[in-house]
Coordinates of C-alpha atoms in Angstrom, one line a residue:
Chain A
X1 CA -60.5 5.9 -11.2
X2 CA -60.4 9.3 -12.7
X3 CA -58.3 8.5 -15.8
X4 CA -57.9 11.0 -18.6
X5 CA -56.4 10.1 -21.9
X6 CA -55.1 12.2 -24.7
X7 CA -54.5 11.4 -28.3
X8 CA -52.1 11.7 -30.0
X9 CA -49.2 11.8 -27.6
X10 CA -46.9 13.1 -30.3
X11 CA -47.6 14.9 -33.5
X12 CA -45.3 16.5 -36.1
X13 CA -46.9 18.6 -38.8
X14 CA -46.1 21.0 -41.5
X15 CA -46.6 24.7 -41.1
X16 CA -50.1 25.7 -42.3
X17 CA -51.8 22.5 -41.5
X18 CA -54.4 21.8 -38.7
X19 CA -54.0 19.4 -35.9
X20 CA -56.7 17.9 -33.7
X21 CA -56.0 16.7 -30.2
X22 CA -58.5 14.6 -28.3
X23 CA -59.1 14.5 -24.6
X24 CA -61.2 11.8 -23.0
X25 CA -62.3 11.0 -19.5
X26 CA -62.3 7.2 -19.4
X27 CA -64.1 6.3 -16.2
X28 CA -66.1 9.4 -15.3
X29 CA -68.2 12.1 -16.9
X30 CA -66.8 15.5 -17.0
X31 CA -69.0 18.5 -17.7
X32 CA -65.9 20.7 -17.6
X33 CA -62.5 20.1 -19.3
X34 CA -59.5 22.4 -19.4
X35 CA -56.8 22.9 -22.0
X36 CA -53.4 24.0 -20.9
X37 CA -50.2 24.8 -22.7
X38 CA -46.8 24.2 -21.1
X39 CA -43.6 25.8 -22.2
X40 CA -40.2 24.3 -21.2
X41 CA -39.4 24.8 -17.6
X42 CA -42.6 26.8 -17.0
X43 CA -45.9 26.2 -15.3
X44 CA -49.2 25.4 -17.1
X45 CA -50.9 28.2 -18.9
X46 CA -54.6 27.8 -19.0
X47 CA -55.8 28.3 -22.5
X48 CA -59.6 27.7 -22.2
X49 CA -62.3 26.1 -20.2
X50 CA -64.5 23.7 -22.2
X51 CA -68.0 23.0 -21.0
X52 CA -70.1 20.2 -22.5
X53 CA -72.7 21.5 -24.9
X54 CA -71.6 25.1 -24.8
X55 CA -68.9 27.4 -26.2
X56 CA -65.5 27.3 -24.6
X57 CA -64.3 30.2 -22.4
X58 CA -60.9 31.4 -23.6
X59 CA -58.3 33.1 -21.4
X60 CA -57.1 36.5 -22.3
X61 CA -54.6 36.5 -25.2
X62 CA -55.7 33.1 -26.5
X63 CA -57.0 33.2 -30.1
X64 CA -60.3 31.4 -30.2
X65 CA -60.2 31.1 -34.0
X66 CA -56.8 29.5 -33.9
X67 CA -57.4 27.1 -31.0
X68 CA -60.8 25.6 -31.7
X69 CA -62.4 23.7 -28.8
X70 CA -65.3 21.4 -29.0
X71 CA -66.8 19.5 -26.1
X72 CA -69.5 17.4 -27.7
X73 CA -70.0 14.9 -25.0
X74 CA -69.4 14.4 -21.3
X75 CA -66.3 12.3 -22.0
X76 CA -64.7 14.0 -25.0
X77 CA -63.2 17.4 -25.7
X78 CA -61.1 18.3 -28.7
X79 CA -58.6 21.0 -29.4
X80 CA -57.8 21.9 -33.0
X81 CA -54.8 24.0 -33.7
X82 CA -55.7 25.6 -37.0
X83 CA -53.1 26.7 -39.5
X84 CA -50.3 25.7 -37.2
X85 CA -47.0 27.6 -37.2
X86 CA -43.7 26.8 -35.5
X87 CA -44.5 29.1 -32.6
X88 CA -47.4 26.8 -31.8
X89 CA -45.0 24.0 -31.0
X90 CA -45.6 23.2 -27.4
X91 CA -46.8 20.6 -24.9
X92 CA -50.6 20.7 -24.7
X93 CA -52.3 19.1 -21.7
X94 CA -55.9 18.6 -21.0
X95 CA -57.7 18.0 -17.7
X96 CA -61.1 17.0 -16.7
X97 CA -62.8 18.0 -13.5
X98 CA -64.3 15.2 -11.5
X99 CA -66.8 16.5 -9.0
X100 CA -66.6 20.1 -7.9
X101 CA -62.9 20.7 -7.4
X102 CA -60.3 18.1 -8.5
X103 CA -58.8 18.1 -12.0
X104 CA -57.3 15.0 -13.4
X105 CA -54.9 15.5 -16.2
X106 CA -54.2 13.7 -19.5
X107 CA -50.6 12.6 -20.4
X108 CA -50.1 15.5 -22.7
X109 CA -49.5 16.0 -26.4
X110 CA -46.2 17.2 -27.8
X111 CA -46.8 19.2 -30.9
X112 CA -43.9 20.1 -33.3
X113 CA -44.7 22.3 -36.2
X114 CA -42.0 22.3 -38.9
Chain B
X1 CA -56.7 37.5 -7.4
X2 CA -55.4 34.2 -6.2
X3 CA -51.8 33.2 -6.5
X4 CA -49.4 30.5 -5.6
X5 CA -45.7 30.8 -4.8
X6 CA -43.2 27.9 -5.0
X7 CA -40.1 29.7 -3.8
X8 CA -37.6 27.0 -4.8
X9 CA -36.8 26.2 -8.4
X10 CA -35.1 23.0 -7.3
X11 CA -34.8 20.9 -4.2
X12 CA -32.1 18.3 -3.8
X13 CA -32.3 15.6 -1.2
X14 CA -30.5 12.4 -0.5
X15 CA -32.3 9.2 -0.9
X16 CA -33.8 8.1 2.4
X17 CA -33.9 11.6 3.8
X18 CA -37.1 13.5 4.5
X19 CA -38.1 16.0 1.8
X20 CA -40.1 19.2 1.8
X21 CA -41.3 21.1 -1.2
X22 CA -42.6 24.5 -0.2
X23 CA -45.8 26.3 -1.3
X24 CA -47.5 29.5 -0.1
X25 CA -50.7 30.9 -1.4
X26 CA -53.0 33.9 -1.6
X27 CA -56.7 33.6 -2.0
X28 CA -59.9 35.1 -0.6
X29 CA -61.5 32.9 2.0
X30 CA -60.5 29.4 2.9
X31 CA -58.6 27.8 0.0
X32 CA -58.8 24.6 -1.8
X33 CA -55.2 23.4 -2.2
X34 CA -53.7 20.7 -4.4
X35 CA -50.4 19.1 -5.2
X36 CA -49.6 17.5 -8.5
X37 CA -46.5 15.7 -9.8
X38 CA -45.2 15.7 -13.4
X39 CA -42.7 13.2 -14.8
X40 CA -40.9 14.1 -18.0
X41 CA -43.1 14.4 -21.1
X42 CA -46.1 13.4 -19.1
X43 CA -49.2 15.1 -17.8
X44 CA -49.8 16.0 -14.2
X45 CA -50.7 13.3 -11.6
X46 CA -52.9 14.2 -8.7
X47 CA -51.2 13.7 -5.3
X48 CA -53.4 15.1 -2.7
X49 CA -55.8 18.0 -1.8
X50 CA -57.0 20.0 1.1
X51 CA -60.6 21.1 1.1
X52 CA -61.5 21.1 4.8
X53 CA -60.9 19.2 8.0
X54 CA -57.6 17.9 9.3
X55 CA -54.7 20.1 8.4
X56 CA -52.5 17.2 7.6
X57 CA -53.5 15.6 4.4
X58 CA -52.2 12.2 3.2
X59 CA -51.9 11.4 -0.4
X60 CA -50.5 9.1 -3.0
X61 CA -47.0 7.5 -2.9
X62 CA -46.4 8.3 0.8
X63 CA -46.7 12.1 0.3
X64 CA -48.4 14.3 2.8
X65 CA -49.0 18.1 3.1
X66 CA -49.8 20.3 6.0
X67 CA -52.2 23.2 5.7
X68 CA -51.1 26.2 7.8
X69 CA -53.7 28.9 7.6
X70 CA -51.7 31.5 9.7
X71 CA -48.7 31.1 7.4
X72 CA -50.8 30.6 4.3
X73 CA -48.7 27.6 3.4
X74 CA -49.2 24.1 2.1
X75 CA -45.8 22.4 2.1
X76 CA -45.5 18.9 0.6
X77 CA -43.6 16.4 2.6
X78 CA -42.4 12.8 2.6
X79 CA -40.5 11.1 5.5
X80 CA -38.1 9.1 3.2
X81 CA -37.3 10.2 -0.3
X82 CA -37.0 7.7 -3.2
X83 CA -35.0 8.2 -6.3
X84 CA -38.2 7.6 -8.2
X85 CA -39.7 10.7 -6.5
X86 CA -37.5 12.8 -8.7
X87 CA -40.0 14.9 -10.8
X88 CA -41.6 18.3 -11.1
X89 CA -44.1 19.2 -8.4
X90 CA -46.9 21.7 -8.8
X91 CA -48.9 23.4 -6.0
X92 CA -52.3 24.8 -6.9
X93 CA -55.0 26.8 -5.3
X94 CA -58.6 27.7 -5.9
X95 CA -61.1 29.7 -4.0
X96 CA -63.6 27.9 -1.7
X97 CA -66.6 26.3 -3.2
X98 CA -66.4 24.1 -6.2
X99 CA -66.2 24.8 -9.8
X100 CA -63.6 27.6 -9.4
X101 CA -60.6 28.3 -11.5
X102 CA -57.4 26.7 -10.3
X103 CA -54.1 28.6 -10.3
X104 CA -50.9 26.6 -10.5
X105 CA -47.5 27.5 -9.1
X106 CA -44.4 27.5 -11.4
X107 CA -43.3 24.1 -10.2
X108 CA -40.4 22.8 -8.1
X109 CA -38.0 20.3 -9.5
X110 CA -37.2 17.6 -6.9
X111 CA -34.0 15.7 -7.4
X112 CA -33.4 12.7 -5.1
X113 CA -29.8 11.8 -5.1
X114 CA -28.9 8.1 -4.7

């Protein structure tokens, strides 16, 4: 149980384009999902907390207009990187909280902006 | 503010030997503590958690962790390391009660030598 999927696993795009990443909880409902960014050899940086049916809560320093988050249902949250630039290249990981405390993570999405 | 320290960037251990990956934390009140493992280019996999009860927590793949309140530690252990255990391990902490923000450590790379 507690499986989280992400799609796509890899994406390469041109600078200036937008990229959408999907995060799904496959076997449970998640009122809260999280989006993280991970740089090489570093820990996870929480970008935002996504609550079903309401606006996401962004961490300090994360541009909400650049990283659009939508949590339209209890099993799906999406992250859209708008007008992507090479510095947005990173490994993006989502997680979904099952119950009150445990987060289960998706496999991650590697984004490369050329 | 809560924090997690993983004092070792890398731990090397011979296959078949016991392994320990260290974690200390700082949080107000009794903590919720977690261990996750990350394989290359993958998301994090949940290993185990301590919420309350027995200080020795058993998790997936033969791993266990011991909560030590006086030393504010939650070290991850396994009696006999496997080469397949080689991965990046993250310790995480959140305040007591559910629905709280989780803080991750920087990660410790475990290398099991055949």
